[in-house]
PDB file of C-alpha atoms in Angstrom:
ATOM      1  CA  UNK A   1      44.775  81.953 -78.608  1.00 47.00           C
ATOM      2  CA  UNK A   2      42.001  84.446 -77.812  1.00 45.00           C
ATOM      3  CA  UNK A   3      38.633  83.137 -76.482  1.00 41.00           C
ATOM      4  CA  UNK A   4      36.725  83.722 -79.728  1.00 39.00           C
ATOM      5  CA  UNK A   5      39.308  81.824 -81.725  1.00 42.00           C
ATOM      6  CA  UNK A   6      39.194  78.977 -79.184  1.00 38.00           C
ATOM      7  CA  UNK A   7      35.444  78.660 -79.474  1.00 35.00           C
ATOM      8  CA  UNK A   8      35.519  78.797 -83.260  1.00 38.00           C
ATOM      9  CA  UNK A   9      38.222  76.131 -83.481  1.00 39.00           C
ATOM     10  CA  UNK A  10      36.411  73.901 -81.005  1.00 35.00           C
ATOM     11  CA  UNK A  11      33.070  74.102 -82.785  1.00 35.00           C
ATOM     12  CA  UNK A  12      34.654  73.552 -86.160  1.00 38.00           C
ATOM     13  CA  UNK A  13      36.115  70.344 -84.766  1.00 38.00           C
ATOM     14  CA  UNK A  14      32.745  69.348 -83.380  1.00 36.00           C
ATOM     15  CA  UNK A  15      30.808  69.823 -86.607  1.00 36.00           C
ATOM     16  CA  UNK A  16      33.406  67.970 -88.649  1.00 35.00           C
ATOM     17  CA  UNK A  17      34.350  65.375 -86.073  1.00 37.00           C
ATOM     18  CA  UNK A  18      31.987  62.466 -86.504  1.00 38.00           C
ATOM     19  CA  UNK A  19      31.912  61.305 -90.117  1.00 37.00           C
ATOM     20  CA  UNK A  20      29.817  58.174 -90.439  1.00 34.00           C
ATOM     21  CA  UNK A  21      31.279  55.066 -91.978  1.00 34.00           C
ATOM     22  CA  UNK A  22      29.321  51.941 -92.741  1.00 31.00           C
ATOM     23  CA  UNK A  23      27.865  48.785 -91.233  1.00 34.00           C
ATOM     24  CA  UNK A  24      29.994  45.709 -91.909  1.00 31.00           C
ATOM     25  CA  UNK A  25      29.292  42.025 -92.466  1.00 30.00           C
ATOM     26  CA  UNK A  26      27.228  39.879 -94.814  1.00 28.00           C
ATOM     27  CA  UNK A  27      23.457  40.194 -95.018  1.00 28.00           C
ATOM     28  CA  UNK A  28      21.981  37.427 -92.886  1.00 27.00           C
ATOM     29  CA  UNK A  29      18.635  37.304 -91.061  1.00 30.00           C
ATOM     30  CA  UNK A  30      14.956  37.724 -91.794  1.00 28.00           C
ATOM     31  CA  UNK A  31      14.121  40.854 -93.688  1.00 30.00           C
ATOM     32  CA  UNK A  32      16.989  42.969 -92.401  1.00 30.00           C
ATOM     33  CA  UNK A  33      18.744  43.013 -95.743  1.00 31.00           C
ATOM     34  CA  UNK A  34      15.576  43.422 -97.791  1.00 31.00           C
ATOM     35  CA  UNK A  35      14.293  46.659 -96.392  1.00 32.00           C
ATOM     36  CA  UNK A  36      16.049  48.679 -99.057  1.00 34.00           C
ATOM     37  CA  UNK A  37      18.953  51.011 -98.617  1.00 34.00           C
ATOM     38  CA  UNK A  38      18.784  52.909 -95.349  1.00 34.00           C
ATOM     39  CA  UNK A  39      18.113  56.574 -95.836  1.00 34.00           C
ATOM     40  CA  UNK A  40      21.235  58.592 -96.022  1.00 32.00           C
ATOM     41  CA  UNK A  41      22.399  59.146 -92.503  1.00 33.00           C
ATOM     42  CA  UNK A  42      23.921  62.226 -91.012  1.00 36.00           C
ATOM     43  CA  UNK A  43      22.111  65.500 -90.850  1.00 37.00           C
ATOM     44  CA  UNK A  44      21.194  67.372 -94.011  1.00 33.00           C
ATOM     45  CA  UNK A  45      23.865  69.743 -95.164  1.00 33.00           C
ATOM     46  CA  UNK A  46      22.974  73.356 -94.881  1.00 34.00           C
ATOM     47  CA  UNK A  47      21.960  75.369 -97.926  1.00 34.00           C
ATOM     48  CA  UNK A  48      22.626  78.568 -96.035  1.00 38.00           C
ATOM     49  CA  UNK A  49      25.008  81.085 -97.603  1.00 36.00           C
ATOM     50  CA  UNK A  50      28.648  80.964 -96.464  1.00 37.00           C
ATOM     51  CA  UNK A  51      28.329  83.979 -94.151  1.00 35.00           C
ATOM     52  CA  UNK A  52      25.416  82.323 -92.327  1.00 37.00           C
ATOM     53  CA  UNK A  53      27.387  79.111 -91.833  1.00 37.00           C
ATOM     54  CA  UNK A  54      30.416  81.078 -90.618  1.00 38.00           C
ATOM     55  CA  UNK A  55      28.342  82.962 -88.040  1.00 39.00           C
ATOM     56  CA  UNK A  56      26.834  79.693 -86.820  1.00 42.00           C
ATOM     57  CA  UNK A  57      30.306  78.162 -86.503  1.00 41.00           C
ATOM     58  CA  UNK A  58      31.093  80.791 -83.859  1.00 44.00           C
ATOM     59  CA  UNK A  59      28.361  79.408 -81.596  1.00 50.00           C
ATOM     60  CA  UNK A  60      29.021  76.975 -78.705  1.00 59.00           C
ATOM     61  CA  UNK A  61      28.707  73.223 -79.336  1.00 67.00           C
ATOM     62  CA  UNK A  62      25.330  71.552 -79.734  1.00 80.00           C
ATOM     63  CA  UNK A  63      23.176  71.059 -76.669  1.00 89.00           C
ATOM     64  CA  UNK A  64      24.886  73.660 -74.498  1.00 91.00           C
ATOM     65  CA  UNK A  65      22.359  76.412 -75.260  1.00 92.00           C
ATOM     66  CA  UNK A  66      18.624  76.683 -74.718  1.00 95.00           C
ATOM     67  CA  UNK A  67      18.412  79.203 -77.578  1.00 94.00           C
ATOM     68  CA  UNK A  68      20.203  79.076 -80.909  1.00 91.00           C
ATOM     69  CA  UNK A  69      19.550  80.224 -84.463  1.00 89.00           C
ATOM     70  CA  UNK A  70      16.388  82.032 -83.421  1.00 91.00           C
ATOM     71  CA  UNK A  71      14.818  78.940 -81.812  1.00 94.00           C
ATOM     72  CA  UNK A  72      14.256  78.226 -78.117  1.00 97.00           C
ATOM     73  CA  UNK A  73      13.605  75.012 -76.220  1.00 97.00           C
ATOM     74  CA  UNK A  74      10.701  75.707 -73.858  1.00 98.00           C
ATOM     75  CA  UNK A  75      10.811  72.900 -71.281  1.00 97.00           C
ATOM     76  CA  UNK A  76       7.419  72.866 -69.594  1.00 96.00           C
ATOM     77  CA  UNK A  77       8.279  70.043 -67.217  1.00 96.00           C
ATOM     78  CA  UNK A  78      11.255  71.321 -65.230  1.00 92.00           C
ATOM     79  CA  UNK A  79      11.033  68.599 -62.547  1.00 96.00           C
ATOM     80  CA  UNK A  80      10.213  64.890 -62.279  1.00 97.00           C
ATOM     81  CA  UNK A  81      10.205  62.376 -59.427  1.00 97.00           C
ATOM     82  CA  UNK A  82      12.812  59.623 -59.442  1.00 96.00           C
ATOM     83  CA  UNK A  83      11.366  56.159 -59.955  1.00 96.00           C
ATOM     84  CA  UNK A  84       7.926  57.448 -60.938  1.00 96.00           C
ATOM     85  CA  UNK A  85       6.438  57.488 -64.392  1.00 96.00           C
ATOM     86  CA  UNK A  86       5.736  61.035 -65.503  1.00 96.00           C
ATOM     87  CA  UNK A  87       5.164  63.062 -68.647  1.00 97.00           C
ATOM     88  CA  UNK A  88       7.797  65.311 -70.115  1.00 98.00           C
ATOM     89  CA  UNK A  89       6.327  68.235 -72.069  1.00 98.00           C
ATOM     90  CA  UNK A  90       8.083  70.908 -74.109  1.00 98.00           C
ATOM     91  CA  UNK A  91       7.829  73.109 -77.181  1.00 98.00           C
ATOM     92  CA  UNK A  92      10.242  74.599 -79.689  1.00 97.00           C
ATOM     93  CA  UNK A  93       9.574  78.318 -80.144  1.00 96.00           C
ATOM     94  CA  UNK A  94      10.641  80.570 -83.001  1.00 94.00           C
ATOM     95  CA  UNK A  95      12.017  84.089 -82.792  1.00 92.00           C
ATOM     96  CA  UNK A  96       8.524  85.509 -82.332  1.00 94.00           C
ATOM     97  CA  UNK A  97       7.847  83.192 -79.408  1.00 95.00           C
ATOM     98  CA  UNK A  98       5.383  81.040 -81.354  1.00 96.00           C
ATOM     99  CA  UNK A  99       5.497  77.227 -81.118  1.00 96.00           C
ATOM    100  CA  UNK A 100       7.044  75.600 -84.178  1.00 95.00           C
ATOM    101  CA  UNK A 101       4.706  73.078 -85.811  1.00 95.00           C
ATOM    102  CA  UNK A 102       6.617  72.165 -88.976  1.00 93.00           C
ATOM    103  CA  UNK A 103       9.853  70.191 -88.992  1.00 94.00           C
ATOM    104  CA  UNK A 104      11.887  68.307 -91.538  1.00 91.00           C
ATOM    105  CA  UNK A 105      11.836  64.570 -90.988  1.00 89.00           C
ATOM    106  CA  UNK A 106      15.287  63.240 -90.176  1.00 83.00           C
ATOM    107  CA  UNK A 107      15.684  59.457 -90.040  1.00 77.00           C
ATOM    108  CA  UNK A 108      11.935  58.984 -89.991  1.00 81.00           C
ATOM    109  CA  UNK A 109      11.246  61.412 -87.144  1.00 89.00           C
ATOM    110  CA  UNK A 110      10.614  65.141 -86.816  1.00 93.00           C
ATOM    111  CA  UNK A 111      12.546  65.361 -83.566  1.00 95.00           C
ATOM    112  CA  UNK A 112      14.907  63.189 -81.557  1.00 93.00           C
ATOM    113  CA  UNK A 113      14.888  63.665 -77.780  1.00 96.00           C
ATOM    114  CA  UNK A 114      17.836  62.632 -75.629  1.00 95.00           C
ATOM    115  CA  UNK A 115      17.819  62.556 -71.821  1.00 96.00           C
ATOM    116  CA  UNK A 116      21.095  62.097 -69.957  1.00 96.00           C
ATOM    117  CA  UNK A 117      22.044  62.440 -66.333  1.00 96.00           C
ATOM    118  CA  UNK A 118      24.915  64.763 -65.557  1.00 94.00           C
ATOM    119  CA  UNK A 119      26.961  61.811 -64.353  1.00 93.00           C
ATOM    120  CA  UNK A 120      26.309  60.108 -67.738  1.00 94.00           C
ATOM    121  CA  UNK A 121      25.034  56.935 -66.074  1.00 93.00           C
ATOM    122  CA  UNK A 122      21.381  57.253 -67.188  1.00 95.00           C
ATOM    123  CA  UNK A 123      20.525  57.713 -70.860  1.00 96.00           C
ATOM    124  CA  UNK A 124      17.284  57.723 -72.836  1.00 95.00           C
ATOM    125  CA  UNK A 125      16.715  58.154 -76.601  1.00 94.00           C
ATOM    126  CA  UNK A 126      13.035  59.044 -77.023  1.00 94.00           C
ATOM    127  CA  UNK A 127      10.680  60.047 -79.815  1.00 92.00           C
ATOM    128  CA  UNK A 128       7.892  62.197 -78.361  1.00 97.00           C
ATOM    129  CA  UNK A 129       4.547  62.944 -79.995  1.00 97.00           C
ATOM    130  CA  UNK A 130       3.680  66.448 -81.192  1.00 97.00           C
ATOM    131  CA  UNK A 131       0.230  67.951 -80.724  1.00 97.00           C
ATOM    132  CA  UNK A 132      -1.278  70.325 -83.281  1.00 95.00           C
ATOM    133  CA  UNK A 133      -0.387  73.324 -81.114  1.00 95.00           C
ATOM    134  CA  UNK A 134       3.331  72.431 -81.200  1.00 96.00           C
ATOM    135  CA  UNK A 135       3.513  70.856 -77.746  1.00 97.00           C
ATOM    136  CA  UNK A 136       5.661  67.727 -77.577  1.00 98.00           C
ATOM    137  CA  UNK A 137       5.128  65.091 -74.896  1.00 98.00           C
ATOM    138  CA  UNK A 138       6.458  61.681 -73.937  1.00 97.00           C
ATOM    139  CA  UNK A 139       6.140  59.398 -70.934  1.00 97.00           C
ATOM    140  CA  UNK A 140       9.389  58.852 -69.056  1.00 97.00           C
ATOM    141  CA  UNK A 141      10.612  57.209 -65.889  1.00 96.00           C
ATOM    142  CA  UNK A 142      14.075  58.028 -64.593  1.00 97.00           C
ATOM    143  CA  UNK A 143      15.655  55.768 -61.990  1.00 95.00           C
ATOM    144  CA  UNK A 144      17.791  58.143 -59.977  1.00 94.00           C
ATOM    145  CA  UNK A 145      17.567  61.651 -58.556  1.00 96.00           C
ATOM    146  CA  UNK A 146      19.914  64.347 -59.776  1.00 95.00           C
ATOM    147  CA  UNK A 147      20.513  66.831 -62.543  1.00 96.00           C
ATOM    148  CA  UNK A 148      19.681  65.814 -66.099  1.00 97.00           C
ATOM    149  CA  UNK A 149      20.098  67.422 -69.499  1.00 97.00           C
ATOM    150  CA  UNK A 150      17.342  67.371 -72.129  1.00 97.00           C
ATOM    151  CA  UNK A 151      18.506  67.556 -75.767  1.00 96.00           C
ATOM    152  CA  UNK A 152      16.070  68.331 -78.605  1.00 96.00           C
ATOM    153  CA  UNK A 153      17.655  67.410 -81.953  1.00 93.00           C
ATOM    154  CA  UNK A 154      15.665  68.723 -84.937  1.00 94.00           C
ATOM    155  CA  UNK A 155      15.616  70.682 -88.198  1.00 92.00           C
ATOM    156  CA  UNK A 156      12.931  73.351 -88.706  1.00 90.00           C
ATOM    157  CA  UNK A 157      11.032  73.073 -91.983  1.00 89.00           C
ATOM    158  CA  UNK A 158      11.544  75.743 -94.629  1.00 75.00           C
ATOM    159  CA  UNK A 159      14.282  78.303 -94.911  1.00 60.00           C
ATOM    160  CA  UNK A 160      17.968  77.447 -94.754  1.00 57.00           C
ATOM    161  CA  UNK A 161      18.321  76.629 -91.064  1.00 63.00           C
ATOM    162  CA  UNK A 162      20.659  73.736 -90.346  1.00 76.00           C
ATOM    163  CA  UNK A 163      19.917  70.984 -87.876  1.00 85.00           C
ATOM    164  CA  UNK A 164      19.868  72.255 -84.312  1.00 91.00           C
ATOM    165  CA  UNK A 165      20.395  70.690 -80.921  1.00 93.00           C
ATOM    166  CA  UNK A 166      18.989  72.716 -78.032  1.00 96.00           C
ATOM    167  CA  UNK A 167      19.500  71.764 -74.403  1.00 96.00           C
ATOM    168  CA  UNK A 168      17.739  72.479 -71.105  1.00 97.00           C
ATOM    169  CA  UNK A 169      18.203  71.310 -67.528  1.00 97.00           C
ATOM    170  CA  UNK A 170      15.801  68.897 -65.868  1.00 97.00           C
ATOM    171  CA  UNK A 171      15.712  68.252 -62.114  1.00 97.00           C
ATOM    172  CA  UNK A 172      14.761  64.793 -60.860  1.00 97.00           C
ATOM    173  CA  UNK A 173      13.927  64.832 -57.155  1.00 96.00           C
ATOM    174  CA  UNK A 174      14.449  62.054 -54.626  1.00 94.00           C
ATOM    175  CA  UNK A 175      17.279  60.647 -52.510  1.00 91.00           C
ATOM    176  CA  UNK A 176      20.460  61.616 -54.282  1.00 87.00           C
ATOM    177  CA  UNK A 177      23.715  59.716 -54.443  1.00 86.00           C
ATOM    178  CA  UNK A 178      26.583  61.073 -56.485  1.00 80.00           C
ATOM    179  CA  UNK A 179      28.039  58.715 -59.069  1.00 83.00           C
ATOM    180  CA  UNK A 180      31.373  58.808 -60.834  1.00 85.00           C
ATOM    181  CA  UNK A 181      31.831  58.503 -64.567  1.00 87.00           C
ATOM    182  CA  UNK A 182      32.012  54.773 -65.367  1.00 89.00           C
ATOM    183  CA  UNK A 183      35.538  53.598 -66.015  1.00 91.00           C
ATOM    184  CA  UNK A 184      36.697  53.008 -69.593  1.00 91.00           C
ATOM    185  CA  UNK A 185      36.028  49.485 -70.877  1.00 90.00           C
ATOM    186  CA  UNK A 186      36.216  47.784 -74.253  1.00 93.00           C
ATOM    187  CA  UNK A 187      33.048  45.735 -73.821  1.00 95.00           C
ATOM    188  CA  UNK A 188      29.493  46.378 -72.671  1.00 96.00           C
ATOM    189  CA  UNK A 189      26.813  43.781 -71.927  1.00 96.00           C
ATOM    190  CA  UNK A 190      23.123  44.542 -72.454  1.00 95.00           C
ATOM    191  CA  UNK A 191      20.290  41.972 -72.426  1.00 95.00           C
ATOM    192  CA  UNK A 192      22.655  39.112 -73.124  1.00 95.00           C
ATOM    193  CA  UNK A 193      24.398  40.883 -76.009  1.00 96.00           C
ATOM    194  CA  UNK A 194      28.097  41.671 -75.728  1.00 97.00           C
ATOM    195  CA  UNK A 195      29.207  44.737 -77.665  1.00 96.00           C
ATOM    196  CA  UNK A 196      32.928  45.262 -78.206  1.00 96.00           C
ATOM    197  CA  UNK A 197      34.604  48.537 -79.115  1.00 94.00           C
ATOM    198  CA  UNK A 198      37.670  48.601 -81.312  1.00 92.00           C
ATOM    199  CA  UNK A 199      39.420  51.911 -81.853  1.00 89.00           C
ATOM    200  CA  UNK A 200      40.247  55.036 -79.901  1.00 85.00           C
ATOM    201  CA  UNK A 201      39.366  58.697 -79.795  1.00 81.00           C
ATOM    202  CA  UNK A 202      42.095  61.226 -80.478  1.00 82.00           C
ATOM    203  CA  UNK A 203      41.703  64.992 -80.317  1.00 81.00           C
ATOM    204  CA  UNK A 204      42.048  66.571 -83.740  1.00 79.00           C
ATOM    205  CA  UNK A 205      42.720  63.281 -85.563  1.00 81.00           C
ATOM    206  CA  UNK A 206      40.138  61.075 -87.318  1.00 79.00           C
ATOM    207  CA  UNK A 207      39.981  57.575 -85.832  1.00 82.00           C
ATOM    208  CA  UNK A 208      37.799  54.572 -86.685  1.00 83.00           C
ATOM    209  CA  UNK A 209      35.466  53.280 -83.967  1.00 87.00           C
ATOM    210  CA  UNK A 210      33.979  49.863 -84.705  1.00 89.00           C
ATOM    211  CA  UNK A 211      31.327  48.270 -82.505  1.00 92.00           C
ATOM    212  CA  UNK A 212      30.870  44.494 -82.874  1.00 93.00           C
ATOM    213  CA  UNK A 213      27.766  42.766 -81.503  1.00 94.00           C
ATOM    214  CA  UNK A 214      27.825  39.166 -80.242  1.00 94.00           C
ATOM    215  CA  UNK A 215      25.360  36.881 -78.492  1.00 93.00           C
ATOM    216  CA  UNK A 216      26.264  33.583 -76.862  1.00 92.00           C
ATOM    217  CA  UNK A 217      29.770  34.100 -78.173  1.00 90.00           C
ATOM    218  CA  UNK A 218      28.663  34.279 -81.802  1.00 92.00           C
ATOM    219  CA  UNK A 219      28.646  37.381 -84.030  1.00 92.00           C
ATOM    220  CA  UNK A 220      25.197  38.833 -84.655  1.00 92.00           C
ATOM    221  CA  UNK A 221      25.023  39.146 -88.434  1.00 86.00           C
ATOM    222  CA  UNK A 222      21.421  40.281 -88.746  1.00 86.00           C
ATOM    223  CA  UNK A 223      21.323  43.761 -87.254  1.00 89.00           C
ATOM    224  CA  UNK A 224      18.054  45.407 -88.264  1.00 89.00           C
ATOM    225  CA  UNK A 225      17.473  48.946 -89.510  1.00 86.00           C
ATOM    226  CA  UNK A 226      16.424  51.385 -86.831  1.00 83.00           C
ATOM    227  CA  UNK A 227      15.301  54.816 -88.021  1.00 77.00           C
ATOM    228  CA  UNK A 228      16.907  54.106 -91.382  1.00 76.00           C
ATOM    229  CA  UNK A 229      20.330  52.988 -90.170  1.00 78.00           C
ATOM    230  CA  UNK A 230      22.051  49.952 -88.639  1.00 84.00           C
ATOM    231  CA  UNK A 231      23.349  51.917 -85.686  1.00 86.00           C
ATOM    232  CA  UNK A 232      23.067  55.289 -84.004  1.00 86.00           C
ATOM    233  CA  UNK A 233      25.762  56.846 -81.878  1.00 87.00           C
ATOM    234  CA  UNK A 234      25.356  59.695 -79.407  1.00 88.00           C
ATOM    235  CA  UNK A 235      28.536  61.088 -77.873  1.00 88.00           C
ATOM    236  CA  UNK A 236      28.478  63.281 -74.762  1.00 90.00           C
ATOM    237  CA  UNK A 237      31.580  64.928 -73.367  1.00 90.00           C
ATOM    238  CA  UNK A 238      32.037  64.527 -69.632  1.00 91.00           C
ATOM    239  CA  UNK A 239      31.720  67.772 -67.721  1.00 89.00           C
ATOM    240  CA  UNK A 240      29.642  70.009 -69.979  1.00 90.00           C
ATOM    241  CA  UNK A 241      27.770  67.287 -71.956  1.00 91.00           C
ATOM    242  CA  UNK A 242      28.632  68.763 -75.352  1.00 88.00           C
ATOM    243  CA  UNK A 243      26.449  66.736 -77.730  1.00 86.00           C
ATOM    244  CA  UNK A 244      26.970  64.852 -80.984  1.00 73.00           C
ATOM    245  CA  UNK A 245      24.366  62.625 -82.686  1.00 64.00           C
ATOM    246  CA  UNK A 246      26.033  60.335 -85.189  1.00 67.00           C
ATOM    247  CA  UNK A 247      24.650  57.940 -87.841  1.00 61.00           C
ATOM    248  CA  UNK A 248      26.477  55.495 -90.104  1.00 71.00           C
ATOM    249  CA  UNK A 249      25.684  55.610 -93.789  1.00 52.00           C
ATOM    250  CA  UNK A 250      26.469  53.924 -97.056  1.00 55.00           C
ATOM    251  CA  UNK A 251      25.507  50.412 -95.922  1.00 55.00           C
ATOM    252  CA  UNK A 252      22.816  48.135 -97.306  1.00 55.00           C
ATOM    253  CA  UNK A 253      24.182  45.023 -95.594  1.00 65.00           C
ATOM    254  CA  UNK A 254      23.696  44.467 -91.865  1.00 67.00           C
ATOM    255  CA  UNK A 255      26.559  42.754 -90.090  1.00 68.00           C
ATOM    256  CA  UNK A 256      27.929  42.053 -86.638  1.00 73.00           C
ATOM    257  CA  UNK A 257      29.550  45.461 -86.485  1.00 78.00           C
ATOM    258  CA  UNK A 258      29.000  49.086 -87.327  1.00 86.00           C
ATOM    259  CA  UNK A 259      31.734  51.688 -87.731  1.00 85.00           C
ATOM    260  CA  UNK A 260      32.109  55.431 -87.321  1.00 83.00           C
ATOM    261  CA  UNK A 261      35.032  57.711 -88.056  1.00 77.00           C
ATOM    262  CA  UNK A 262      35.435  60.127 -85.163  1.00 74.00           C
ATOM    263  CA  UNK A 263      37.608  63.085 -84.287  1.00 74.00           C
ATOM    264  CA  UNK A 264      37.365  64.241 -80.683  1.00 76.00           C
ATOM    265  CA  UNK A 265      37.219  68.024 -80.312  1.00 75.00           C
ATOM    266  CA  UNK A 266      39.358  67.967 -77.168  1.00 81.00           C
ATOM    267  CA  UNK A 267      41.233  65.700 -74.809  1.00 84.00           C
ATOM    268  CA  UNK A 268      38.599  64.616 -72.305  1.00 87.00           C
ATOM    269  CA  UNK A 269      36.429  61.736 -71.229  1.00 90.00           C
ATOM    270  CA  UNK A 270      33.485  60.887 -73.493  1.00 91.00           C
ATOM    271  CA  UNK A 271      30.461  58.679 -72.965  1.00 93.00           C
ATOM    272  CA  UNK A 272      29.332  56.862 -76.110  1.00 94.00           C
ATOM    273  CA  UNK A 273      25.804  55.451 -76.405  1.00 94.00           C
ATOM    274  CA  UNK A 274      25.275  53.017 -79.280  1.00 93.00           C
ATOM    275  CA  UNK A 275      21.687  52.122 -80.266  1.00 92.00           C
ATOM    276  CA  UNK A 276      21.320  48.894 -82.249  1.00 92.00           C
ATOM    277  CA  UNK A 277      18.316  46.759 -83.179  1.00 92.00           C
ATOM    278  CA  UNK A 278      18.072  42.974 -83.255  1.00 93.00           C
ATOM    279  CA  UNK A 279      15.145  40.622 -82.833  1.00 92.00           C
ATOM    280  CA  UNK A 280      12.760  43.552 -83.145  1.00 93.00           C
ATOM    281  CA  UNK A 281      14.123  45.310 -80.028  1.00 95.00           C
ATOM    282  CA  UNK A 282      16.330  48.384 -79.773  1.00 95.00           C
ATOM    283  CA  UNK A 283      19.086  48.177 -77.181  1.00 96.00           C
ATOM    284  CA  UNK A 284      21.717  50.649 -76.014  1.00 96.00           C
ATOM    285  CA  UNK A 285      25.332  49.834 -75.210  1.00 96.00           C
ATOM    286  CA  UNK A 286      27.319  52.479 -73.327  1.00 96.00           C
ATOM    287  CA  UNK A 287      31.069  53.032 -73.257  1.00 95.00           C
ATOM    288  CA  UNK A 288      33.373  55.483 -71.529  1.00 94.00           C
ATOM    289  CA  UNK A 289      36.185  56.499 -73.862  1.00 91.00           C
ATOM    290  CA  UNK A 290      39.100  58.772 -72.987  1.00 87.00           C
ATOM    291  CA  UNK A 291      40.403  61.015 -75.727  1.00 80.00           C
ATOM    292  CA  UNK A 292      44.127  61.515 -75.973  1.00 75.00           C
ATOM    293  CA  UNK A 293      45.857  64.562 -77.366  1.00 68.00           C
ATOM    294  CA  UNK A 294      46.559  64.736 -81.073  1.00 55.00           C
ATOM    295  CA  UNK A 295      50.044  63.860 -82.212  1.00 48.00           C
ATOM    296  CA  UNK A 296      52.158  66.985 -82.283  1.00 42.00           C
ATOM    297  CA  UNK A 297      54.181  67.783 -85.374  1.00 37.00           C
ATOM    298  CA  UNK A 298      57.953  68.083 -84.888  1.00 38.00           C
ATOM    299  CA  UNK A 299      59.119  71.576 -84.164  1.00 41.00           C
ATOM    300  CA  UNK A 300      55.714  72.819 -83.006  1.00 36.00           C
ATOM    301  CA  UNK A 301      54.546  73.832 -79.574  1.00 38.00           C
ATOM    302  CA  UNK A 302      51.193  73.432 -77.917  1.00 37.00           C
ATOM    303  CA  UNK A 303      48.959  76.517 -78.130  1.00 35.00           C
ATOM    304  CA  UNK A 304      48.729  78.590 -75.001  1.00 32.00           C
ATOM    305  CA  UNK A 305      45.941  80.664 -73.519  1.00 33.00           C
ATOM    306  CA  UNK A 306      46.085  84.270 -72.466  1.00 32.00           C
ATOM    307  CA  UNK A 307      47.901  83.241 -69.277  1.00 33.00           C
ATOM    308  CA  UNK A 308      50.540  81.313 -71.175  1.00 31.00           C
ATOM    309  CA  UNK A 309      49.372  77.817 -70.170  1.00 33.00           C
ATOM    310  CA  UNK A 310      49.802  75.090 -72.755  1.00 32.00           C
ATOM    311  CA  UNK A 311      46.873  72.791 -73.578  1.00 28.00           C
TER     312      UNK A 311
END
């Protein structure tokens, strides 16, 4: 397969890979089930003409580029100090170099900001404030030195531009110690909550991922809406940190679990970050999930690259 075809196939898998399912369980708890139906999750479908969507499909995956679709992430804080509270400042610029000041609101916010260390150990989901001149800012404190990736997830207002995720590198200075990708595990513990993962990722094949939340051994049946949904999932691929921001939809009943249907774009290790809200506090559970190769149909052979190597 030639390089262009590889990229196109990979991105097509990315954009179609994470279809949101729904939160499960009966509605129990104070107010969680009475807040009305969560806004429809998942990013707004593009109204762009077919040729525009096709040209965009040829682009690399989300978060790997600082410029895409005529917009640029201008990171004005290229360096922070580990363990010290600082301010991260940036702007989104249009094709003319002017700061963008109008955005569509997605899940109650104009822009979602994700910070992740290259080793995928540190993760932050932030919602910065925008000044009138288009400058975004947010306080942040990162615990460890190293290389980080900043992801700005947004949809410009007006026109037919789809949602975009732009990425830029951030250096955090201080004593550095390399860390390995955490080993795969089916459970994660955060603030006394135990979150269990049921399901697996498979390249090219849709699979159900269900996260169940428990506390003191009992299922938590009163998950609360956070940004219009009962759970948010960010998936980052180990190595290049290809980005996916996933939301469940279709649920008006909070339960102990929340599910997503996922298709991995490739066989690799992935780090999944699940945001859930209970007791008025948002918490994040992290999982390392390996993706296995898709089942191969009888009589077929694995595609090979220009050097004849199978994948």
